[in-house]
Amino acid sequence: MIKLFFAQALLPTGWAEDVAVEVAPDGTIARIEAGAVPAPEASRAAIAVPGMANVHSHAFQRGMAGLAERAGPAEDSFWTWREVMYGFLDRLTPDDVESIAGQLYAEMLEAGFTAVGEFHYLHNDSDGSPYADPAELAERIVAAATTTGMALTHLPVLYHQGSFGAAPSTPGQRRFVMDVEAVVRLIETLRARHPDLVVGAAPHSLRAVTPESLRTLVEACESGPLHIHAAEQEKEVADCLAWSGRRPVRWLLDEVGLGERWCLIHCTHLDGGEVRDLAASGAVAGLCPVTEANLGDGIFRGVDYLGQSGRFGVGSDSHIRIDLADELRSLEYSQRLRDRRRNRLAAPGHSVGLTLFDKARAGGAQALAQNMGAIEAGRRADIVTLDPDHPALVGRQGDALLDGWLFAARRAPVDSVRVGGRLVVEGGRHVAGEAVARRFARTMQALLADA
Ligand code: NGQ
Ligand code: ZN
């Protein structure tokens, strides 16, 4: 048994004081008691909150973060960024993919994310042919998660076509294209090789699948989360309307029947009916506010959606920055800038920081099908401790700690992080961070030297 003791901890019932936690050898919380006396051998910390899910990741994109911030000859957009991204991934080897993912996951853990949903579509070799082991790159993601101690929800992607109406894929998409039978085999392979891994499925977007291949994938995957990009760009909504007469989220509501297994990534452009029906469906909106700002996607209808009890999680998607506070603060600030008002996403009298943290932890755990997101008996012990002397936290209690972290801290006040009880971050640094960073540096120096 690992014994922990926290002066303050955020429990499902709210903030509690003098909280003793016992972690069983399998990494789950065996016992928890508030108002307790610390056992002499307990490892003590001042403030504990549950680890957060990062619901949407394309790990390799961390290697190009900041490399698309130079204005091109014509007007830049999501679509010109995508061309830069395609150019970058062209030359990645399996070793590069593992090295970049390792660095990314170490940074995520240092930020307080304890599980990641890897929306994995880099399947093929640079020339578009499958690897000898079709799971080669998917296995590199598993290896990076194992090395860093990150909990992984692996989401192999179905990428079937270039765009709506069976448009052929482009040369830039050759590393993604895999027929639905091969994707189902990849999912089965990962499940067989890694019995404890959470494996779901991810039709890339309505653009990139056919209705038939989408149905085949969903029918073949009776369990596990289902993630799809939806309604990120206005052009995508217009193209979907031209193709089907319906907007993307409406199409998904009507044709696949959304429910708790589903996580719709972005959902930036929704009409009022889509907001209402998505919120009522029990599905999670996988919001990626920092990436959405970086790519110029638009503003999520957060006030309407949360007002109707819509569920959400957050993801760092393109990984332009890895910071939990940035994601939640950007979500709130987008609403403030649009509405020219303050404190948009909390109910009257409630803390914005606590509201956002609490909804993202619950929605995120659901979207990744991970037994996490709450410090309570029976859950995996994913626990983040915060530095009480951090300038944005010092002297504060309870909700004000989260408001300080999310809105006022220049660097994350994360002190330690445990995933399933195992200590992976200590004193704010990942325990294997130096080796991981050295490997990443070698990878990037080689990649950018040939560029
Ligand atoms: C992705 N990223 O799959 O990495 C996408 C770009 C696409 C975002 N949507 C490619 N943020 O959507 O076609
Ligand atoms: Zn994405």
Short mmCIF file of C-alpha atoms and ligand atoms in Angstrom, two decimals:
data_model
loop_
_atom_site.label_atom_id
_atom_site.label_comp_id
_atom_site.label_asym_id
_atom_site.label_seq_id
_atom_site.Cartn_x
_atom_site.Cartn_y
_atom_site.Cartn_z
CA MET A 1 0.00 0.00 0.00
CA ILE A 2 1.20 3.50 -0.87
CA LYS A 3 0.01 6.00 1.74
CA LEU A 4 -0.59 9.63 0.83
CA PHE A 5 -1.78 12.56 2.91
CA PHE A 6 -3.03 15.94 1.70
CA ALA A 7 -3.83 19.07 3.71
CA GLN A 8 -6.47 19.93 1.07
CA ALA A 9 -7.82 17.70 -1.69
CA LEU A 10 -10.47 18.15 -4.33
CA LEU A 11 -12.83 15.18 -3.91
CA PRO A 12 -16.07 14.46 -5.83
CA THR A 13 -17.92 16.06 -2.91
CA GLY A 14 -15.78 19.21 -3.02
CA TRP A 15 -12.69 20.37 -1.15
CA ALA A 16 -11.80 18.34 1.94
CA GLU A 17 -9.11 18.79 4.58
CA ASP A 18 -6.59 16.34 6.03
CA VAL A 19 -7.24 13.65 3.47
CA ALA A 20 -5.55 10.25 3.80
CA VAL A 21 -5.42 8.10 0.66
CA GLU A 22 -4.26 4.49 0.35
CA VAL A 23 -3.30 3.16 -3.04
CA ALA A 24 -3.58 -0.59 -3.66
CA PRO A 25 -0.82 -2.49 -5.50
CA ASP A 26 -2.96 -2.44 -8.68
CA GLY A 27 -2.79 1.37 -8.67
CA THR A 28 -6.37 2.07 -7.65
CA ILE A 29 -7.44 4.00 -4.57
CA ALA A 30 -8.29 1.48 -1.87
CA ARG A 31 -9.34 3.84 0.88
CA ILE A 32 -9.85 7.52 1.43
CA GLU A 33 -10.62 9.44 4.59
CA ALA A 34 -11.06 13.14 5.24
CA GLY A 35 -10.29 14.70 8.62
CA ALA A 36 -7.69 11.99 9.13
CA VAL A 37 -4.42 11.87 11.05
CA PRO A 38 -1.42 11.20 8.78
CA ALA A 39 0.29 7.82 9.05
CA PRO A 40 3.99 8.39 9.87
CA GLU A 41 5.09 6.78 6.59
CA ALA A 42 2.59 8.74 4.44
CA SER A 43 3.95 10.89 1.66
CA ARG A 44 2.55 14.36 2.36
CA ALA A 45 1.55 17.28 0.16
CA ALA A 46 -0.42 20.46 0.69
CA ILE A 47 -2.88 20.39 -2.23
CA ALA A 48 -4.17 17.49 -4.37
CA VAL A 49 -6.45 17.48 -7.40
CA PRO A 50 -7.34 14.66 -9.79
CA GLY A 51 -5.26 14.11 -12.94
CA MET A 52 -6.83 15.44 -16.12
CA ALA A 53 -7.52 13.69 -19.43
CA ASN A 54 -6.09 15.20 -22.60
CA VAL A 55 -8.76 13.97 -25.01
CA HIS A 56 -7.21 14.82 -28.34
CA SER A 57 -3.64 14.36 -29.50
CA HIS A 58 -1.78 13.94 -32.78
CA ALA A 59 1.54 13.34 -31.08
CA PHE A 60 3.85 13.86 -34.07
CA GLN A 61 2.57 17.43 -34.47
CA ARG A 62 4.50 18.46 -31.34
CA GLY A 63 7.61 18.29 -33.55
CA MET A 64 6.32 21.08 -35.81
CA ALA A 65 4.92 23.34 -33.10
CA GLY A 66 5.86 26.93 -33.98
CA LEU A 67 7.08 26.05 -37.49
CA ALA A 68 3.93 27.30 -39.22
CA GLU A 69 3.85 30.81 -37.79
CA ARG A 70 5.32 32.55 -40.81
CA ALA A 71 2.91 34.22 -43.24
CA GLY A 72 2.74 32.52 -46.63
CA PRO A 73 2.31 34.11 -50.07
CA ALA A 74 -1.48 33.96 -50.01
CA GLU A 75 -3.88 34.29 -47.09
CA ASP A 76 -3.08 31.64 -44.46
CA SER A 77 -5.77 29.44 -42.98
CA PHE A 78 -6.34 26.05 -41.42
CA TRP A 79 -5.92 24.61 -44.91
CA THR A 80 -2.50 26.18 -45.52
CA TRP A 81 -1.39 25.04 -42.05
CA ARG A 82 -2.48 21.55 -43.03
CA GLU A 83 -0.13 21.64 -46.05
CA VAL A 84 2.79 22.57 -43.77
CA MET A 85 1.81 19.72 -41.46
CA TYR A 86 1.67 17.24 -44.36
CA GLY A 87 5.14 18.37 -45.44
CA PHE A 88 6.51 17.83 -41.93
CA LEU A 89 5.12 14.34 -41.41
CA ASP A 90 6.44 13.19 -44.75
CA ARG A 91 9.90 12.49 -43.38
CA LEU A 92 9.15 11.03 -39.95
CA THR A 93 10.58 7.59 -39.18
CA PRO A 94 9.10 5.24 -36.55
CA ASP A 95 11.92 6.24 -34.24
CA ASP A 96 11.10 9.94 -34.73
CA VAL A 97 7.45 9.30 -33.93
CA GLU A 98 8.35 7.55 -30.66
CA SER A 99 10.87 10.21 -29.70
CA ILE A 100 8.47 13.12 -30.31
CA ALA A 101 5.60 11.34 -28.54
CA GLY A 102 7.85 10.65 -25.54
CA GLN A 103 8.75 14.32 -25.18
CA LEU A 104 5.11 15.31 -25.64
CA TYR A 105 3.81 12.89 -23.03
CA ALA A 106 6.46 13.96 -20.50
CA GLU A 107 5.40 17.58 -21.03
CA MET A 108 1.73 16.66 -20.67
CA LEU A 109 2.41 14.86 -17.40
CA GLU A 110 4.30 17.90 -16.11
CA ALA A 111 1.20 19.96 -17.01
CA GLY A 112 -1.11 17.70 -14.95
CA PHE A 113 -2.53 15.54 -17.75
CA THR A 114 -2.44 11.88 -16.72
CA ALA A 115 -4.11 10.24 -19.74
CA VAL A 116 -4.14 11.00 -23.43
CA GLY A 117 -6.45 10.13 -26.30
CA GLU A 118 -4.10 9.51 -29.23
CA PHE A 119 -6.04 10.11 -32.45
CA HIS A 120 -3.61 8.06 -34.44
CA TYR A 121 -3.69 8.34 -38.21
CA LEU A 122 -0.05 8.06 -39.16
CA HIS A 123 -0.22 4.44 -40.30
CA ASN A 124 1.96 4.00 -43.39
CA ASP A 125 5.56 4.43 -44.44
CA SER A 126 6.58 7.64 -46.25
CA ASP A 127 5.76 6.18 -49.66
CA GLY A 128 2.27 5.20 -48.52
CA SER A 129 2.93 1.45 -48.26
CA PRO A 130 2.05 -0.34 -45.04
CA TYR A 131 4.90 -1.27 -42.68
CA ALA A 132 5.84 -4.97 -42.35
CA ASP A 133 3.97 -4.72 -39.05
CA PRO A 134 0.94 -2.54 -39.86
CA ALA A 135 0.89 -1.57 -36.17
CA GLU A 136 4.49 -0.25 -36.32
CA LEU A 137 3.67 3.39 -35.66
CA ALA A 138 0.77 2.61 -33.31
CA GLU A 139 3.25 0.54 -31.27
CA ARG A 140 5.64 3.51 -31.11
CA ILE A 141 2.85 5.48 -29.42
CA VAL A 142 2.36 2.65 -26.92
CA ALA A 143 6.12 2.62 -26.28
CA ALA A 144 6.22 6.38 -25.63
CA ALA A 145 3.29 6.11 -23.23
CA THR A 146 4.96 3.21 -21.42
CA THR A 147 8.31 5.00 -21.13
CA THR A 148 6.72 8.11 -19.67
CA GLY A 149 4.02 6.44 -17.55
CA MET A 150 1.18 8.14 -19.41
CA ALA A 151 -2.20 6.37 -19.46
CA LEU A 152 -3.18 5.88 -23.09
CA THR A 153 -6.46 5.59 -24.93
CA HIS A 154 -5.38 4.54 -28.39
CA LEU A 155 -7.67 5.63 -31.18
CA PRO A 156 -6.64 4.16 -34.54
CA VAL A 157 -8.06 6.34 -37.29
CA LEU A 158 -10.02 5.45 -40.37
CA TYR A 159 -8.94 7.76 -43.18
CA HIS A 160 -10.62 6.57 -46.31
CA GLN A 161 -10.79 9.45 -48.79
CA GLY A 162 -9.62 12.99 -49.49
CA SER A 163 -12.93 14.74 -48.92
CA PHE A 164 -16.72 14.54 -49.10
CA GLY A 165 -18.28 12.58 -51.96
CA ALA A 166 -15.47 10.03 -52.36
CA ALA A 167 -12.90 12.64 -53.43
CA PRO A 168 -9.61 10.74 -53.91
CA SER A 169 -6.95 11.19 -51.25
CA THR A 170 -4.04 13.47 -52.11
CA PRO A 171 -0.33 12.48 -52.07
CA GLY A 172 0.00 14.36 -48.76
CA GLN A 173 -2.49 11.92 -47.21
CA ARG A 174 -0.77 8.69 -48.29
CA ARG A 175 0.54 7.88 -44.81
CA PHE A 176 -3.04 7.94 -43.41
CA VAL A 177 -5.10 6.00 -45.91
CA MET A 178 -6.06 2.53 -44.70
CA ASP A 179 -9.17 0.59 -45.58
CA VAL A 180 -11.69 -0.12 -42.88
CA GLU A 181 -10.88 -3.83 -42.64
CA ALA A 182 -7.22 -2.99 -41.96
CA VAL A 183 -8.20 -0.45 -39.31
CA VAL A 184 -10.38 -3.05 -37.59
CA ARG A 185 -7.44 -5.50 -37.71
CA LEU A 186 -5.16 -2.83 -36.23
CA ILE A 187 -7.60 -2.30 -33.35
CA GLU A 188 -7.80 -6.05 -32.75
CA THR A 189 -4.02 -6.40 -32.89
CA LEU A 190 -3.51 -3.67 -30.30
CA ARG A 191 -6.15 -5.19 -28.03
CA ALA A 192 -4.60 -8.63 -28.28
CA ARG A 193 -1.03 -7.43 -27.69
CA HIS A 194 -1.89 -5.01 -24.89
CA PRO A 195 -4.81 -6.37 -22.86
CA ASP A 196 -4.76 -3.43 -20.42
CA LEU A 197 -4.70 -0.73 -23.07
CA VAL A 198 -7.91 1.19 -23.78
CA VAL A 199 -8.42 0.98 -27.54
CA GLY A 200 -11.25 2.77 -29.32
CA ALA A 201 -11.75 3.87 -32.91
CA ALA A 202 -11.67 7.17 -34.73
CA PRO A 203 -13.28 7.82 -38.07
CA HIS A 204 -11.16 10.89 -38.93
CA SER A 205 -14.01 13.21 -39.98
CA LEU A 206 -17.07 13.09 -42.20
CA ARG A 207 -14.76 14.46 -44.89
CA ALA A 208 -12.42 11.48 -44.72
CA VAL A 209 -14.85 8.53 -44.45
CA THR A 210 -17.83 7.24 -46.41
CA PRO A 211 -21.11 6.55 -44.61
CA GLU A 212 -20.56 2.83 -45.34
CA SER A 213 -17.01 2.68 -43.98
CA LEU A 214 -18.08 4.68 -40.92
CA ARG A 215 -20.89 2.21 -40.21
CA THR A 216 -18.61 -0.78 -40.75
CA LEU A 217 -16.09 0.63 -38.27
CA VAL A 218 -18.69 1.43 -35.61
CA GLU A 219 -20.33 -1.97 -35.97
CA ALA A 220 -16.98 -3.76 -35.72
CA CYS A 221 -16.13 -1.88 -32.50
CA GLU A 222 -18.72 -2.91 -29.98
CA SER A 223 -16.85 -1.37 -27.09
CA GLY A 224 -14.41 1.46 -26.51
CA PRO A 225 -14.62 5.15 -27.22
CA LEU A 226 -15.44 6.58 -30.64
CA HIS A 227 -13.89 9.91 -31.61
CA ILE A 228 -14.40 12.00 -34.75
CA HIS A 229 -13.44 15.54 -35.85
CA ALA A 230 -16.59 17.55 -36.52
CA ALA A 231 -17.49 21.08 -37.57
CA GLU A 232 -14.11 22.67 -36.99
CA GLN A 233 -14.04 24.88 -40.07
CA GLU A 234 -16.80 26.80 -41.84
CA LYS A 235 -15.69 25.33 -45.16
CA GLU A 236 -16.19 21.85 -43.74
CA VAL A 237 -19.77 22.74 -42.73
CA ALA A 238 -20.47 24.24 -46.18
CA ASP A 239 -19.01 21.18 -47.94
CA CYS A 240 -21.04 18.84 -45.73
CA LEU A 241 -24.23 20.80 -46.48
CA ALA A 242 -23.47 20.59 -50.21
CA TRP A 243 -22.82 16.84 -49.93
CA SER A 244 -25.71 15.80 -47.67
CA GLY A 245 -28.01 18.77 -47.11
CA ARG A 246 -27.10 18.59 -43.42
CA ARG A 247 -24.47 20.11 -41.17
CA PRO A 248 -21.83 17.64 -39.83
CA VAL A 249 -23.05 17.37 -36.25
CA ARG A 250 -26.66 17.12 -37.43
CA TRP A 251 -25.63 14.35 -39.82
CA LEU A 252 -23.93 12.46 -36.99
CA LEU A 253 -26.90 12.94 -34.64
CA ASP A 254 -29.27 11.59 -37.31
CA GLU A 255 -27.17 8.87 -38.90
CA VAL A 256 -24.96 7.31 -36.21
CA GLY A 257 -26.92 8.14 -33.07
CA LEU A 258 -24.55 9.90 -30.68
CA GLY A 259 -24.26 8.72 -27.08
CA GLU A 260 -21.81 8.35 -24.23
CA ARG A 261 -19.21 6.45 -26.25
CA TRP A 262 -18.79 9.37 -28.62
CA CYS A 263 -16.44 12.32 -28.42
CA LEU A 264 -16.84 14.95 -31.13
CA ILE A 265 -13.66 16.91 -31.57
CA HIS A 266 -13.99 20.72 -31.93
CA CYS A 267 -17.74 21.23 -32.64
CA THR A 268 -16.85 24.83 -33.33
CA HIS A 269 -19.65 25.62 -35.76
CA LEU A 270 -22.98 24.48 -34.34
CA ASP A 271 -26.47 25.85 -34.86
CA GLY A 272 -28.88 26.13 -31.93
CA GLY A 273 -30.51 22.77 -32.60
CA GLU A 274 -27.14 21.03 -32.76
CA VAL A 275 -26.09 22.62 -29.45
CA ARG A 276 -29.28 21.36 -27.81
CA ASP A 277 -29.19 17.85 -29.25
CA LEU A 278 -25.47 17.31 -28.76
CA ALA A 279 -25.81 18.41 -25.12
CA ALA A 280 -28.76 16.03 -24.64
CA SER A 281 -26.98 13.11 -26.33
CA GLY A 282 -24.52 12.48 -23.48
CA ALA A 283 -21.60 12.63 -25.93
CA VAL A 284 -18.54 14.70 -25.04
CA ALA A 285 -17.40 17.72 -27.04
CA GLY A 286 -13.61 17.41 -27.29
CA LEU A 287 -12.58 21.05 -27.22
CA CYS A 288 -9.05 22.10 -28.15
CA PRO A 289 -9.19 25.83 -27.43
CA VAL A 290 -5.50 26.67 -27.89
CA THR A 291 -5.23 24.84 -31.21
CA GLU A 292 -8.59 26.25 -32.33
CA ALA A 293 -7.26 29.75 -31.67
CA ASN A 294 -3.95 28.98 -33.36
CA LEU A 295 -5.66 27.58 -36.47
CA GLY A 296 -8.28 30.34 -36.65
CA ASP A 297 -11.17 27.90 -36.35
CA GLY A 298 -13.74 30.02 -34.54
CA ILE A 299 -15.40 30.24 -31.13
CA PHE A 300 -17.25 27.35 -29.51
CA ARG A 301 -20.76 28.13 -28.24
CA GLY A 302 -19.70 27.43 -24.69
CA VAL A 303 -22.28 29.50 -22.84
CA ASP A 304 -25.20 27.87 -24.67
CA TYR A 305 -23.73 24.38 -24.50
CA LEU A 306 -22.78 24.40 -20.82
CA GLY A 307 -26.09 26.12 -20.04
CA GLN A 308 -27.76 22.97 -21.38
CA SER A 309 -25.48 20.69 -19.34
CA GLY A 310 -23.36 19.71 -22.36
CA ARG A 311 -20.31 17.61 -21.50
CA PHE A 312 -16.82 18.51 -22.60
CA GLY A 313 -13.18 17.53 -22.28
CA VAL A 314 -10.07 19.37 -23.45
CA GLY A 315 -7.26 18.31 -25.74
CA SER A 316 -4.07 19.93 -26.94
CA ASP A 317 -4.54 18.52 -30.47
CA SER A 318 -1.76 20.14 -32.57
CA HIS A 319 0.31 20.72 -29.40
CA ILE A 320 1.24 24.26 -30.23
CA ARG A 321 1.48 24.58 -26.41
CA ILE A 322 1.06 21.96 -23.69
CA ASP A 323 -0.70 23.61 -20.81
CA LEU A 324 -3.90 22.67 -19.05
CA ALA A 325 -4.51 26.17 -17.71
CA ASP A 326 -4.11 27.63 -21.21
CA GLU A 327 -6.77 25.31 -22.60
CA LEU A 328 -9.38 26.10 -19.96
CA ARG A 329 -8.56 29.82 -19.81
CA SER A 330 -8.70 30.14 -23.62
CA LEU A 331 -12.14 28.54 -23.60
CA GLU A 332 -13.42 31.05 -21.04
CA TYR A 333 -11.66 34.02 -22.67
CA SER A 334 -13.12 33.25 -26.11
CA GLN A 335 -16.58 33.62 -24.57
CA ARG A 336 -15.62 36.86 -22.79
CA LEU A 337 -14.19 38.40 -25.97
CA ARG A 338 -17.26 37.46 -27.99
CA ASP A 339 -19.79 38.55 -25.35
CA ARG A 340 -17.86 41.47 -23.81
CA ARG A 341 -18.73 40.17 -20.38
CA ARG A 342 -16.86 38.33 -17.62
CA ASN A 343 -17.14 34.93 -15.89
CA ARG A 344 -19.12 33.32 -18.71
CA LEU A 345 -18.89 29.61 -18.02
CA ALA A 346 -19.73 29.44 -14.30
CA ALA A 347 -23.17 29.67 -12.72
CA PRO A 348 -23.82 32.69 -10.46
CA GLY A 349 -21.76 32.52 -7.29
CA HIS A 350 -19.45 29.78 -8.62
CA SER A 351 -15.73 29.80 -9.39
CA VAL A 352 -14.90 29.72 -13.10
CA GLY A 353 -11.70 27.79 -12.42
CA LEU A 354 -13.45 25.09 -10.42
CA THR A 355 -16.36 24.84 -12.87
CA LEU A 356 -14.09 24.37 -15.89
CA PHE A 357 -11.71 22.00 -14.13
CA ASP A 358 -14.56 19.90 -12.78
CA LYS A 359 -16.43 19.56 -16.07
CA ALA A 360 -13.26 18.84 -18.05
CA ARG A 361 -12.14 16.14 -15.62
CA ALA A 362 -15.52 14.35 -15.78
CA GLY A 363 -16.01 14.75 -19.54
CA GLY A 364 -12.40 13.83 -20.22
CA ALA A 365 -12.52 10.60 -18.22
CA GLN A 366 -15.73 9.63 -20.04
CA ALA A 367 -14.32 10.43 -23.48
CA LEU A 368 -11.20 8.32 -22.87
CA ALA A 369 -13.01 5.49 -21.02
CA GLN A 370 -10.34 5.73 -18.32
CA ASN A 371 -11.03 4.97 -14.67
CA MET A 372 -9.73 8.39 -13.64
CA GLY A 373 -10.86 11.96 -13.04
CA ALA A 374 -11.78 11.76 -9.36
CA ILE A 375 -9.96 11.13 -6.11
CA GLU A 376 -12.26 8.43 -4.77
CA ALA A 377 -12.12 4.76 -3.77
CA GLY A 378 -12.09 2.40 -6.76
CA ARG A 379 -10.58 4.91 -9.21
CA ARG A 380 -7.05 4.75 -10.50
CA ALA A 381 -4.83 6.92 -8.34
CA ASP A 382 -4.13 9.70 -10.87
CA ILE A 383 -3.28 12.51 -8.49
CA VAL A 384 -1.65 15.88 -9.09
CA THR A 385 -0.23 17.91 -6.22
CA LEU A 386 0.22 21.67 -6.44
CA ASP A 387 2.91 23.90 -4.97
CA PRO A 388 1.26 25.96 -2.19
CA ASP A 389 4.10 28.51 -2.35
CA HIS A 390 3.60 29.25 -6.05
CA PRO A 391 2.95 33.02 -6.32
CA ALA A 392 -0.47 32.45 -7.91
CA LEU A 393 -1.53 30.05 -5.13
CA VAL A 394 0.12 31.28 -1.98
CA GLY A 395 -2.28 32.07 0.87
CA ARG A 396 -5.32 30.72 -1.04
CA GLN A 397 -7.71 27.91 -0.23
CA GLY A 398 -10.16 25.73 -2.15
CA ASP A 399 -11.65 27.12 -5.39
CA ALA A 400 -9.29 30.11 -5.33
CA LEU A 401 -6.41 27.68 -5.92
CA LEU A 402 -7.91 26.64 -9.25
CA ASP A 403 -8.75 30.22 -10.21
CA GLY A 404 -5.15 31.15 -9.38
CA TRP A 405 -3.71 28.27 -11.40
CA LEU A 406 -5.95 28.73 -14.46
CA PHE A 407 -5.96 32.50 -14.68
CA ALA A 408 -2.89 33.85 -12.95
CA ALA A 409 0.01 31.39 -12.96
CA ARG A 410 2.83 32.04 -15.43
CA ARG A 411 4.19 28.51 -15.03
CA ALA A 412 2.10 25.53 -13.95
CA PRO A 413 2.10 25.09 -10.17
CA VAL A 414 2.20 21.30 -10.61
CA ASP A 415 4.55 19.74 -8.09
CA SER A 416 4.05 15.97 -8.34
CA VAL A 417 2.01 13.69 -10.56
CA ARG A 418 1.03 10.08 -10.00
CA VAL A 419 -0.56 7.83 -12.60
CA GLY A 420 -2.05 4.72 -11.00
CA GLY A 421 -0.10 5.57 -7.85
CA ARG A 422 3.24 5.63 -9.68
CA LEU A 423 5.19 8.85 -9.25
CA VAL A 424 6.06 10.20 -12.71
CA VAL A 425 6.58 13.90 -11.95
CA GLU A 426 8.49 15.15 -8.89
CA GLY A 427 9.31 18.78 -8.12
CA GLY A 428 7.56 19.75 -11.37
CA ARG A 429 9.85 17.62 -13.56
CA HIS A 430 9.21 14.30 -15.22
CA VAL A 431 11.33 11.61 -13.58
CA ALA A 432 12.76 10.51 -16.96
CA GLY A 433 12.51 14.01 -18.46
CA GLU A 434 16.22 14.49 -19.10
CA ALA A 435 16.69 11.31 -21.11
CA VAL A 436 13.45 11.89 -23.00
CA ALA A 437 14.48 15.47 -23.81
CA ARG A 438 17.95 14.39 -25.01
CA ARG A 439 16.41 11.88 -27.38
CA PHE A 440 13.91 14.48 -28.62
CA ALA A 441 16.71 17.00 -29.21
CA ARG A 442 18.63 14.49 -31.36
CA THR A 443 15.47 13.77 -33.35
CA MET A 444 14.65 17.42 -33.95
CA GLN A 445 18.22 18.39 -34.83
CA ALA A 446 18.31 15.68 -37.48
CA LEU A 447 14.83 16.45 -38.81
CA LEU A 448 15.34 20.18 -39.05
CA ALA A 449 18.88 19.86 -40.45
CA ASP A 450 17.49 18.00 -43.51
CA ALA A 451 14.54 20.36 -43.89
C1 NGQ B 1 -5.57 16.49 -38.09
N1 NGQ B 1 -6.11 18.66 -37.22
O1 NGQ B 1 -6.11 15.44 -38.41
O2 NGQ B 1 -4.44 16.55 -37.61
C2 NGQ B 1 -6.34 17.75 -38.30
C3 NGQ B 1 -5.93 18.40 -39.60
C4 NGQ B 1 -7.65 17.54 -41.20
C5 NGQ B 1 -7.08 19.47 -36.86
N2 NGQ B 1 -8.24 19.33 -37.42
C6 NGQ B 1 -6.22 17.55 -40.79
N3 NGQ B 1 -6.89 20.39 -35.96
O3 NGQ B 1 -8.54 17.85 -40.41
O4 NGQ B 1 -7.88 17.21 -42.35
ZN ZN B 2 -7.36 16.63 -34.49
#
